[in-house]
Each structure stands twice: as C-alpha cells, then as structure tokens.
Amino acid sequence: MTRSDHIDPNSVELLIPSDPRFLAVVRAVLRETAEMQGWDARELRAVTLAVDEACSNIIRHSYKGRADMPIWVKIRTLQGEIRVELRDLGEKIDPAKLRPRDLDDVRPGGLGIHLIRSLMDEVTYDLSEPEGNRLILVRKKSRQHEPED
Amino acid sequence: MNPRINIDVEHRSNVAVVKVAGEVDLYSSPELRKAILSQAEKRPSRLVVDLSGVQYMDSSGVATLVEGLQKLEQNGGELVLCGLGDMVQEVFKLTRLDSVFQILPSLEEALAEESAGA
C-alpha cells in the first residue's frame, strides 16, 4: 500500500445525482457518520436538516431541477465539529443575493436559507471554483442554536 | 407511490384527517401537497394533519403546510396540526411557525376539540 492509498479516517465522501430521491441517502450517511463521533440526537437533527436544505437548494436553484447532475458531499467529523462540503457544477450562486426571508411574512417557501444559517456556525461559499459552487457548512458541538422555548 | 411517505385520508363528519408517516422532503412533499390541497378543495370546516408518524420534515414540507393553511383559511375553514415529534417541532420553532399554526398534542385532542366546538 502506498502513502496515497491512505484516506482521512474521519472523512466520508459521496457522489449523488441531483435527484431528490437521493436526499435520503445523504441524510442516512450523515446521521451514521456523526453518530459514530458521539453527536447527540438533537445536534444530529440540526446538521442533517441544514445539509438536506443545502442539497435541495443545489437541486432547485443551481441545477434548476435537473436530476442527472453531480453533487459531491464530503463529511468530515471531528470531536469538536462537523464539516460538510457540498460541490456542484450548476449555475453559480451569488451569496450576496441569498437573503433569508422575513419570518413575519408567512408564505410558502423561502425558509431553507434561514434554516441553514440558524443551524450552522459557519456557512461559506468558496468562490474560487471556476465552475459551479462549493459550499462549506460547519457546526460546532454544544453550541446553542435552537430558539428558546 | 412514494416509498418515503405514507398518506391516509379519513373523513369524520365535516372534518378531514390527513395522516402522514415517513420523511417529508423535496422528494416526498409534492405527494403531501397533492393530498392536502385536494382535501382543501372539498372545503371541510377543519382539516387535521396528523404528523405523529413523521420522523423528518424539511422546509418544503413546512411550505406545503403553510400553503394548505392559507387555502383552508381562504375557504373559511381551519387547518390543525397534531402529533408533532421532536424533529418537526424544532423546524416549526426555528421558522417561528409554531405561533402561526394551531398545534395540538394528539389526534384525539384535535378531534375532541372539534366535537366540543361543534
């Protein structure tokens, strides 16, 4: 075995088609991977929802609903944080135009960005890719994101 | 039929009950939307959506319920949610929709309230 055969033991990578059927696959892998690192159920739910929303946004907005385009999902778990990188080759997103909607304006839709930003500590668009998008989502353990009861 | 979601519809006098089980996401929410809007068109006085079998719901599921709520209200009816598990409750809190919907703990209570109000 050469050195290049080694992979990061805390990292899992997936390549899925941009088909909504595969969102459940991402959620399942994410749950299992984070669970191995001792993330509790509430934190797991938060990360799973944020990543699911981000993948849905790629399908709907970057790929305009096309089901046969690639989405790469890289999950890296450490004791203190979980980092998920999403890469697509769709239409470039302008992060400046991504604004969560006013929650007092009750209407269907427009909640995905709000959920992602509420649930994750870092939401970063890497704009250096010549094609498509790279989104990096980080959640640190034990941060109180959830609203008060 | 979508393997990720199961939807049953029951009618009790002028109340429609939509029982949902499974995971509501971008893949399965169109099926939920179809079920809720088709019931809303029948103009029941109350549409109860029982979410006790739902383990997961994303914003497309929430958007579907908001659309159903608005449709029911336009027609003079009401939409009531019941049986929200931890995950679904968290989504409603995060989106502040827990104060917009009428949410009851169980289907029994949702139906009892209708009987008491009738």
Coordinates of N, CA, C and O in Angstrom, one line a residue, chain A:
Chain A
M1 N 0.8 -1.2 0.0 CA 0.0 0.0 0.0 C 0.9 1.3 0.0 O 1.8 1.3 0.8
T2 N 0.6 2.1 -0.9 CA 1.4 3.3 -1.0 C 0.8 4.4 -0.1 O -0.4 4.3 0.3
R3 N 1.5 5.4 0.1 CA 1.0 6.5 1.0 C -0.3 7.1 0.5 O -1.2 7.4 1.2
S4 N -0.4 7.2 -0.9 CA -1.6 7.8 -1.5 C -2.9 6.9 -1.3 O -4.0 7.4 -1.5
D5 N -2.7 5.7 -0.8 CA -3.9 4.8 -0.6 C -4.6 5.2 0.7 O -5.7 4.8 1.0
H6 N -3.9 5.9 1.6 CA -4.5 6.2 2.9 C -5.5 7.3 2.7 O -5.4 8.3 1.9
I7 N -6.6 7.2 3.4 CA -7.6 8.3 3.4 C -7.8 8.8 4.9 O -7.5 8.1 5.8
D8 N -8.4 10.0 5.0 CA -8.7 10.5 6.3 C -9.7 9.7 7.0 O -10.8 9.5 6.5
P9 N -9.4 9.1 8.1 CA -10.4 8.2 8.8 C -11.6 8.9 9.3 O -12.6 8.2 9.7
N10 N -11.6 10.2 9.3 CA -12.7 10.9 9.8 C -13.6 11.5 8.7 O -14.4 12.4 8.9
S11 N -13.3 11.0 7.5 CA -13.9 11.7 6.3 C -14.7 10.6 5.5 O -14.3 9.5 5.3
V12 N -15.9 11.0 5.1 CA -16.7 10.2 4.2 C -17.1 11.1 3.0 O -17.5 12.2 3.1
E13 N -17.0 10.5 1.8 CA -17.4 11.3 0.6 C -18.4 10.5 -0.2 O -18.4 9.3 -0.3
L14 N -19.4 11.3 -0.7 CA -20.4 10.7 -1.6 C -20.5 11.4 -2.9 O -20.3 12.7 -2.9
L15 N -20.9 10.7 -3.9 CA -21.3 11.4 -5.1 C -22.7 11.0 -5.5 O -22.9 9.8 -5.7
I16 N -23.6 11.9 -5.5 CA -25.0 11.5 -5.8 C -25.6 12.3 -7.0 O -25.1 13.4 -7.3
P17 N -26.6 11.7 -7.7 CA -27.2 12.5 -8.7 C -28.1 13.6 -8.1 O -28.5 13.4 -6.9
S18 N -28.3 14.6 -8.8 CA -29.1 15.8 -8.3 C -30.6 15.4 -8.4 O -31.4 16.2 -8.9
D19 N -30.9 14.3 -7.9 CA -32.3 13.7 -7.9 C -32.8 13.7 -6.4 O -32.1 13.2 -5.6
P20 N -33.9 14.4 -6.2 CA -34.4 14.4 -4.8 C -34.5 13.1 -4.0 O -34.5 13.0 -2.8
R21 N -34.6 12.0 -4.8 CA -34.7 10.7 -4.2 C -33.5 10.4 -3.4 O -33.5 9.6 -2.4
F22 N -32.3 11.0 -3.8 CA -31.1 10.7 -3.1 C -30.8 11.5 -1.9 O -29.8 11.3 -1.2
L23 N -31.7 12.5 -1.6 CA -31.5 13.3 -0.3 C -31.5 12.3 0.9 O -30.8 12.6 1.9
A24 N -32.4 11.3 0.9 CA -32.5 10.4 2.0 C -31.1 9.6 2.2 O -30.8 9.3 3.3
V25 N -30.4 9.4 1.1 CA -29.1 8.7 1.2 C -28.1 9.6 1.9 O -27.4 9.2 2.8
V26 N -28.1 10.9 1.6 CA -27.2 11.9 2.3 C -27.5 11.9 3.7 O -26.6 11.9 4.6
R27 N -28.8 12.0 4.0 CA -29.2 12.1 5.5 C -28.8 10.9 6.2 O -28.3 11.0 7.4
A28 N -29.0 9.7 5.6 CA -28.6 8.5 6.3 C -27.1 8.4 6.6 O -26.7 8.1 7.7
V29 N -26.3 8.7 5.6 CA -24.9 8.7 5.8 C -24.4 9.7 6.8 O -23.6 9.4 7.7
L30 N -25.0 10.9 6.7 CA -24.7 11.9 7.7 C -25.0 11.5 9.1 O -24.2 11.7 10.1
R31 N -26.2 10.9 9.3 CA -26.6 10.5 10.7 C -25.6 9.5 11.2 O -25.1 9.6 12.3
E32 N -25.4 8.5 10.4 CA -24.5 7.4 10.8 C -23.1 7.9 11.1 O -22.5 7.5 12.1
T33 N -22.6 8.8 10.3 CA -21.2 9.3 10.4 C -21.1 10.1 11.7 O -20.1 9.9 12.5
A34 N -22.0 11.0 11.9 CA -22.0 11.9 13.1 C -22.2 11.1 14.4 O -21.6 11.4 15.4
E35 N -23.1 10.1 14.3 CA -23.4 9.2 15.4 C -22.1 8.5 15.9 O -21.9 8.4 17.1
M36 N -21.3 8.1 15.0 CA -20.0 7.4 15.4 C -19.2 8.3 16.2 O -18.4 7.9 17.0
Q37 N -19.3 9.6 16.0 CA -18.5 10.6 16.8 C -19.2 11.1 18.0 O -18.7 12.0 18.6
G38 N -20.3 10.4 18.4 CA -20.9 10.7 19.6 C -21.8 12.0 19.6 O -22.1 12.6 20.7
W39 N -22.2 12.4 18.4 CA -23.1 13.6 18.4 C -24.5 13.2 18.9 O -25.0 12.2 18.6
D40 N -25.1 14.1 19.7 CA -26.4 13.7 20.3 C -27.5 13.9 19.2 O -27.3 14.5 18.2
A41 N -28.6 13.4 19.6 CA -29.7 13.3 18.6 C -30.2 14.7 18.1 O -30.4 14.9 16.9
R42 N -30.2 15.7 19.1 CA -30.6 17.0 18.7 C -29.7 17.7 17.7 O -30.1 18.3 16.7
E43 N -28.4 17.5 18.0 CA -27.4 18.1 17.1 C -27.4 17.4 15.7 O -27.2 18.0 14.7
L44 N -27.6 16.1 15.8 CA -27.6 15.3 14.5 C -28.8 15.8 13.7 O -28.6 16.0 12.5
R45 N -29.9 16.0 14.3 CA -31.1 16.5 13.6 C -30.8 17.9 12.9 O -31.2 18.1 11.8
A46 N -30.1 18.7 13.7 CA -29.8 20.1 13.2 C -28.9 20.0 12.0 O -29.2 20.6 10.9
V47 N -27.8 19.2 12.1 CA -26.9 19.2 10.9 C -27.6 18.5 9.7 O -27.4 19.0 8.6
T48 N -28.3 17.5 10.0 CA -29.0 16.7 8.9 C -29.9 17.7 8.1 O -29.9 17.7 6.9
L49 N -30.7 18.4 8.9 CA -31.6 19.4 8.2 C -30.9 20.4 7.4 O -31.3 20.7 6.3
A50 N -29.9 21.0 8.0 CA -29.1 22.1 7.3 C -28.5 21.5 6.0 O -28.6 22.2 4.9
V51 N -27.9 20.4 6.0 CA -27.3 19.8 4.8 C -28.3 19.4 3.8 O -28.2 19.6 2.6
D52 N -29.4 18.9 4.3 CA -30.5 18.5 3.4 C -31.1 19.7 2.7 O -31.3 19.7 1.4
E53 N -31.2 20.8 3.4 CA -31.7 22.1 2.8 C -30.7 22.6 1.8 O -31.1 23.1 0.7
A54 N -29.5 22.5 2.1 CA -28.4 23.0 1.1 C -28.4 22.1 -0.1 O -28.3 22.6 -1.3
C55 N -28.6 20.8 0.0 CA -28.6 19.9 -1.2 C -29.9 20.2 -2.0 O -29.9 20.2 -3.2
S56 N -31.0 20.4 -1.3 CA -32.2 20.8 -2.0 C -32.1 22.1 -2.8 O -32.6 22.2 -3.9
N57 N -31.4 23.0 -2.2 CA -31.1 24.3 -2.9 C -30.3 24.1 -4.2 O -30.5 24.7 -5.2
I58 N -29.3 23.2 -4.1 CA -28.5 22.9 -5.3 C -29.4 22.3 -6.4 O -29.3 22.7 -7.5
I59 N -30.2 21.4 -6.0 CA -31.1 20.7 -7.0 C -32.1 21.8 -7.6 O -32.2 21.8 -8.8
R60 N -32.6 22.6 -6.8 CA -33.7 23.5 -7.2 C -33.1 24.7 -7.9 O -33.6 25.2 -9.0
H61 N -32.0 25.3 -7.4 CA -31.5 26.6 -7.9 C -30.3 26.4 -8.8 O -30.2 27.0 -9.9
S62 N -29.3 25.6 -8.4 CA -28.1 25.5 -9.2 C -28.4 24.7 -10.4 O -27.9 25.0 -11.5
Y63 N -29.1 23.6 -10.2 CA -29.4 22.7 -11.4 C -30.8 22.9 -11.9 O -31.2 22.1 -12.8
K64 N -31.6 23.8 -11.4 CA -32.9 24.1 -11.9 C -33.8 22.8 -12.1 O -34.5 22.7 -13.1
G65 N -33.6 21.9 -11.1 CA -34.5 20.7 -11.1 C -34.0 19.6 -12.0 O -34.6 18.5 -12.0
R66 N -32.9 19.7 -12.6 CA -32.3 18.6 -13.4 C -31.9 17.5 -12.4 O -31.2 17.8 -11.4
A67 N -32.2 16.3 -12.8 CA -31.9 15.2 -11.8 C -30.7 14.4 -12.1 O -30.4 13.4 -11.4
D68 N -30.0 14.7 -13.2 CA -28.8 13.9 -13.6 C -27.5 14.6 -13.5 O -26.6 14.3 -14.3
M69 N -27.4 15.5 -12.6 CA -26.1 16.3 -12.5 C -25.5 15.8 -11.1 O -26.1 15.4 -10.2
P70 N -24.1 16.0 -11.1 CA -23.5 15.5 -9.9 C -23.5 16.5 -8.7 O -23.4 17.7 -8.8
I71 N -23.6 15.9 -7.5 CA -23.4 16.6 -6.2 C -22.4 15.8 -5.4 O -22.7 14.6 -5.1
W72 N -21.3 16.4 -5.1 CA -20.4 15.8 -4.2 C -20.6 16.2 -2.8 O -20.8 17.4 -2.5
V73 N -20.6 15.3 -1.9 CA -20.8 15.6 -0.4 C -19.6 15.0 0.3 O -19.4 13.8 0.3
K74 N -18.9 15.9 1.0 CA -17.8 15.4 1.8 C -18.1 15.8 3.3 O -18.3 16.9 3.6
I75 N -18.1 14.7 4.1 CA -18.4 14.9 5.5 C -17.2 14.6 6.3 O -16.6 13.6 6.2
R76 N -16.8 15.6 7.1 CA -15.6 15.4 8.0 C -16.0 15.6 9.4 O -16.5 16.7 9.8
T77 N -15.9 14.6 10.2 CA -16.3 14.7 11.6 C -15.1 14.7 12.5 O -14.2 13.9 12.4
L78 N -15.1 15.6 13.5 CA -14.0 15.6 14.5 C -14.8 15.7 15.8 O -16.0 15.8 15.9
Q79 N -14.0 15.6 16.9 CA -14.7 15.6 18.2 C -15.5 16.9 18.4 O -16.6 16.9 18.9
G80 N -14.9 18.0 18.0 CA -15.5 19.3 18.3 C -16.4 19.9 17.2 O -17.1 20.8 17.5
E81 N -16.3 19.3 16.0 CA -17.2 19.9 14.9 C -17.4 18.9 13.8 O -16.7 17.9 13.7
I82 N -18.4 19.3 13.0 CA -18.7 18.5 11.8 C -18.7 19.5 10.7 O -19.2 20.6 10.8
R83 N -18.0 19.1 9.6 CA -17.8 20.0 8.5 C -18.3 19.3 7.2 O -17.9 18.1 6.9
V84 N -19.2 19.9 6.5 CA -19.7 19.3 5.3 C -19.5 20.2 4.1 O -19.8 21.4 4.2
E85 N -18.9 19.6 3.1 CA -18.6 20.4 1.9 C -19.5 19.9 0.8 O -19.5 18.7 0.5
L86 N -20.2 20.8 0.1 CA -21.1 20.4 -1.0 C -20.5 21.1 -2.3 O -20.3 22.3 -2.3
R87 N -20.4 20.3 -3.3 CA -19.8 20.8 -4.5 C -20.8 20.4 -5.7 O -21.3 19.3 -5.8
D88 N -21.0 21.4 -6.5 CA -21.9 21.1 -7.7 C -21.3 21.9 -8.9 O -20.4 22.7 -8.7
L89 N -21.8 21.5 -10.1 CA -21.4 22.1 -11.3 C -22.5 22.9 -11.9 O -22.5 23.2 -13.2
G90 N -23.4 23.4 -11.1 CA -24.6 24.1 -11.7 C -24.3 25.6 -11.8 O -23.1 26.1 -11.7
E91 N -25.4 26.3 -11.9 CA -25.3 27.8 -12.1 C -24.7 28.4 -10.8 O -25.0 28.0 -9.7
K92 N -23.8 29.3 -11.1 CA -23.1 29.9 -9.9 C -24.1 30.8 -9.1 O -24.9 31.5 -9.6
I93 N -24.0 30.6 -7.8 CA -24.8 31.3 -6.8 C -24.1 32.5 -6.4 O -22.9 32.5 -6.1
D94 N -24.8 33.6 -6.3 CA -24.2 34.8 -5.7 C -24.7 34.9 -4.3 O -25.8 35.2 -4.0
P95 N -23.7 34.7 -3.4 CA -24.1 34.6 -1.9 C -24.7 35.9 -1.4 O -25.5 35.9 -0.5
A96 N -24.3 37.0 -2.1 CA -24.9 38.3 -1.7 C -26.4 38.4 -1.9 O -27.1 39.2 -1.3
K97 N -26.9 37.6 -2.9 CA -28.3 37.6 -3.2 C -29.1 36.6 -2.3 O -30.3 36.6 -2.5
L98 N -28.4 35.8 -1.5 CA -29.1 34.8 -0.7 C -29.5 35.5 0.6 O -28.7 35.6 1.5
R99 N -30.7 35.9 0.7 CA -31.2 36.5 1.9 C -32.3 35.7 2.5 O -33.3 35.4 1.7
P100 N -32.2 35.4 3.8 CA -33.4 34.7 4.3 C -34.6 35.6 4.4 O -34.4 36.8 4.5
R101 N -35.8 35.1 4.2 CA -36.9 36.0 4.1 C -37.4 36.4 5.5 O -37.1 35.7 6.5
D102 N -38.1 37.4 5.6 CA -38.7 37.9 6.8 C -39.7 36.8 7.4 O -40.6 36.5 6.7
L103 N -39.4 36.3 8.6 CA -40.3 35.2 9.1 C -41.7 35.7 9.4 O -42.6 34.9 9.6
D104 N -41.9 37.0 9.5 CA -43.2 37.5 9.8 C -44.1 37.5 8.6 O -45.3 37.6 8.6
D105 N -43.4 37.4 7.4 CA -44.1 37.3 6.2 C -44.5 35.8 5.9 O -43.7 35.1 5.4
V106 N -45.6 35.4 6.4 CA -46.0 34.0 6.4 C -46.4 33.6 5.0 O -47.5 34.0 4.5
R107 N -45.6 32.8 4.3 CA -46.0 32.3 3.0 C -45.2 31.0 2.7 O -44.1 30.8 3.4
P108 N -45.6 30.2 1.8 CA -44.9 29.0 1.5 C -43.5 29.3 0.9 O -43.4 30.3 0.1
G109 N -42.5 28.6 1.3 CA -41.2 28.7 0.6 C -40.3 29.8 1.2 O -40.7 30.6 2.1
G110 N -39.0 29.7 0.8 CA -38.0 30.7 1.2 C -37.4 30.5 2.6 O -36.8 31.4 3.2
L111 N -37.6 29.3 3.2 CA -37.2 29.1 4.6 C -35.8 28.4 4.6 O -35.2 28.3 5.7
G112 N -35.4 27.8 3.5 CA -34.2 27.0 3.5 C -33.0 27.7 4.0 O -32.2 27.2 4.8
I113 N -32.7 28.9 3.5 CA -31.5 29.7 3.8 C -31.6 30.1 5.3 O -30.6 30.0 6.0
H114 N -32.8 30.4 5.8 CA -32.9 30.7 7.2 C -32.5 29.6 8.1 O -31.8 29.7 9.1
L115 N -33.0 28.4 7.7 CA -32.7 27.2 8.5 C -31.2 26.9 8.5 O -30.6 26.6 9.5
I116 N -30.6 26.9 7.3 CA -29.2 26.6 7.2 C -28.4 27.6 8.1 O -27.5 27.1 8.9
R117 N -28.7 28.8 8.0 CA -27.9 29.8 8.8 C -28.2 29.7 10.3 O -27.3 30.0 11.1
S118 N -29.4 29.3 10.6 CA -29.7 29.2 12.0 C -29.0 28.0 12.7 O -28.7 28.0 13.8
L119 N -28.9 26.9 11.9 CA -28.4 25.7 12.4 C -26.9 25.5 12.3 O -26.4 24.6 13.0
M120 N -26.2 26.2 11.5 CA -24.8 26.0 11.3 C -24.0 27.2 11.9 O -24.5 28.3 11.8
D121 N -22.8 26.9 12.3 CA -21.9 28.0 12.8 C -21.3 28.8 11.7 O -21.0 29.9 11.8
E122 N -20.9 28.0 10.7 CA -20.2 28.7 9.5 C -20.9 28.2 8.2 O -21.2 27.0 8.0
V123 N -21.2 29.2 7.4 CA -21.8 28.9 6.1 C -21.0 29.7 5.1 O -21.1 30.9 5.0
T124 N -20.1 29.0 4.3 CA -19.2 29.7 3.5 C -19.2 29.3 2.0 O -19.2 28.1 1.8
Y125 N -19.4 30.2 1.1 CA -19.3 29.9 -0.3 C -17.9 30.1 -0.7 O -17.4 31.2 -0.6
D126 N -17.2 29.1 -1.2 CA -15.9 29.2 -1.8 C -16.1 29.6 -3.2 O -16.5 28.9 -4.1
L127 N -15.7 30.9 -3.5 CA -16.0 31.5 -4.8 C -14.8 31.2 -5.8 O -14.9 31.7 -6.9
S128 N -13.8 30.4 -5.4 CA -12.7 30.3 -6.2 C -12.9 29.2 -7.3 O -12.1 29.1 -8.2
E129 N -14.0 28.5 -7.2 CA -14.2 27.4 -8.3 C -14.5 28.1 -9.6 O -15.4 28.9 -9.7
P130 N -13.9 27.7 -10.7 CA -14.2 28.3 -12.0 C -15.6 27.9 -12.5 O -16.2 28.6 -13.2
E131 N -16.0 26.7 -12.0 CA -17.4 26.3 -12.5 C -18.2 25.8 -11.3 O -17.6 25.1 -10.4
G132 N -19.4 26.1 -11.2 CA -20.3 25.6 -10.1 C -20.0 26.2 -8.8 O -19.5 27.3 -8.7
N133 N -20.4 25.5 -7.8 CA -20.3 26.1 -6.4 C -19.7 25.1 -5.4 O -19.8 23.9 -5.6
R134 N -19.1 25.7 -4.4 CA -18.6 24.9 -3.3 C -19.1 25.6 -2.0 O -18.7 26.7 -1.7
L135 N -19.9 24.9 -1.3 CA -20.4 25.4 0.0 C -19.9 24.6 1.1 O -19.9 23.4 1.1
I136 N -19.4 25.3 2.1 CA -18.8 24.7 3.3 C -19.7 25.0 4.5 O -19.9 26.2 4.8
L137 N -20.2 24.0 5.2 CA -21.0 24.1 6.4 C -20.4 23.5 7.6 O -19.9 22.4 7.5
V138 N -20.3 24.3 8.6 CA -19.6 23.8 9.9 C -20.6 24.0 11.0 O -21.2 25.1 11.2
R139 N -20.7 23.0 11.8 CA -21.4 23.1 13.1 C -20.5 22.6 14.2 O -19.9 21.5 14.1
K140 N -20.3 23.4 15.2 CA -19.5 23.0 16.4 C -20.4 22.4 17.4 O -21.6 22.8 17.6
K141 N -19.8 21.5 18.1 CA -20.6 20.8 19.2 C -21.0 21.8 20.3 O -20.2 22.7 20.6
S142 N -22.1 21.5 20.9 CA -22.5 22.2 22.2 C -22.8 23.7 22.0 O -22.7 24.5 22.9
R143 N -23.1 24.1 20.8 CA -23.5 25.5 20.6 C -25.0 25.5 20.7 O -25.7 24.7 20.1
Q144 N -25.5 26.5 21.4 CA -27.0 26.6 21.5 C -27.6 27.3 20.3 O -27.5 28.5 20.2
H145 N -28.1 26.6 19.3 CA -28.6 27.3 18.1 C -30.1 27.4 18.3 O -30.7 28.2 17.7
E146 N -30.7 26.4 19.0 CA -32.1 26.3 19.0 C -32.8 27.5 19.7 O -32.3 28.0 20.7
P147 N -33.9 27.9 19.2 CA -34.6 29.0 19.9 C -35.1 28.6 21.3 O -35.3 27.4 21.6
E148 N -35.2 29.6 22.1 CA -35.7 29.3 23.5 C -37.2 28.9 23.4 O -37.9 29.3 22.6
D149 N -37.5 28.0 24.4 CA -39.0 27.6 24.4 C -39.8 28.8 24.9 O -39.4 29.6 25.7

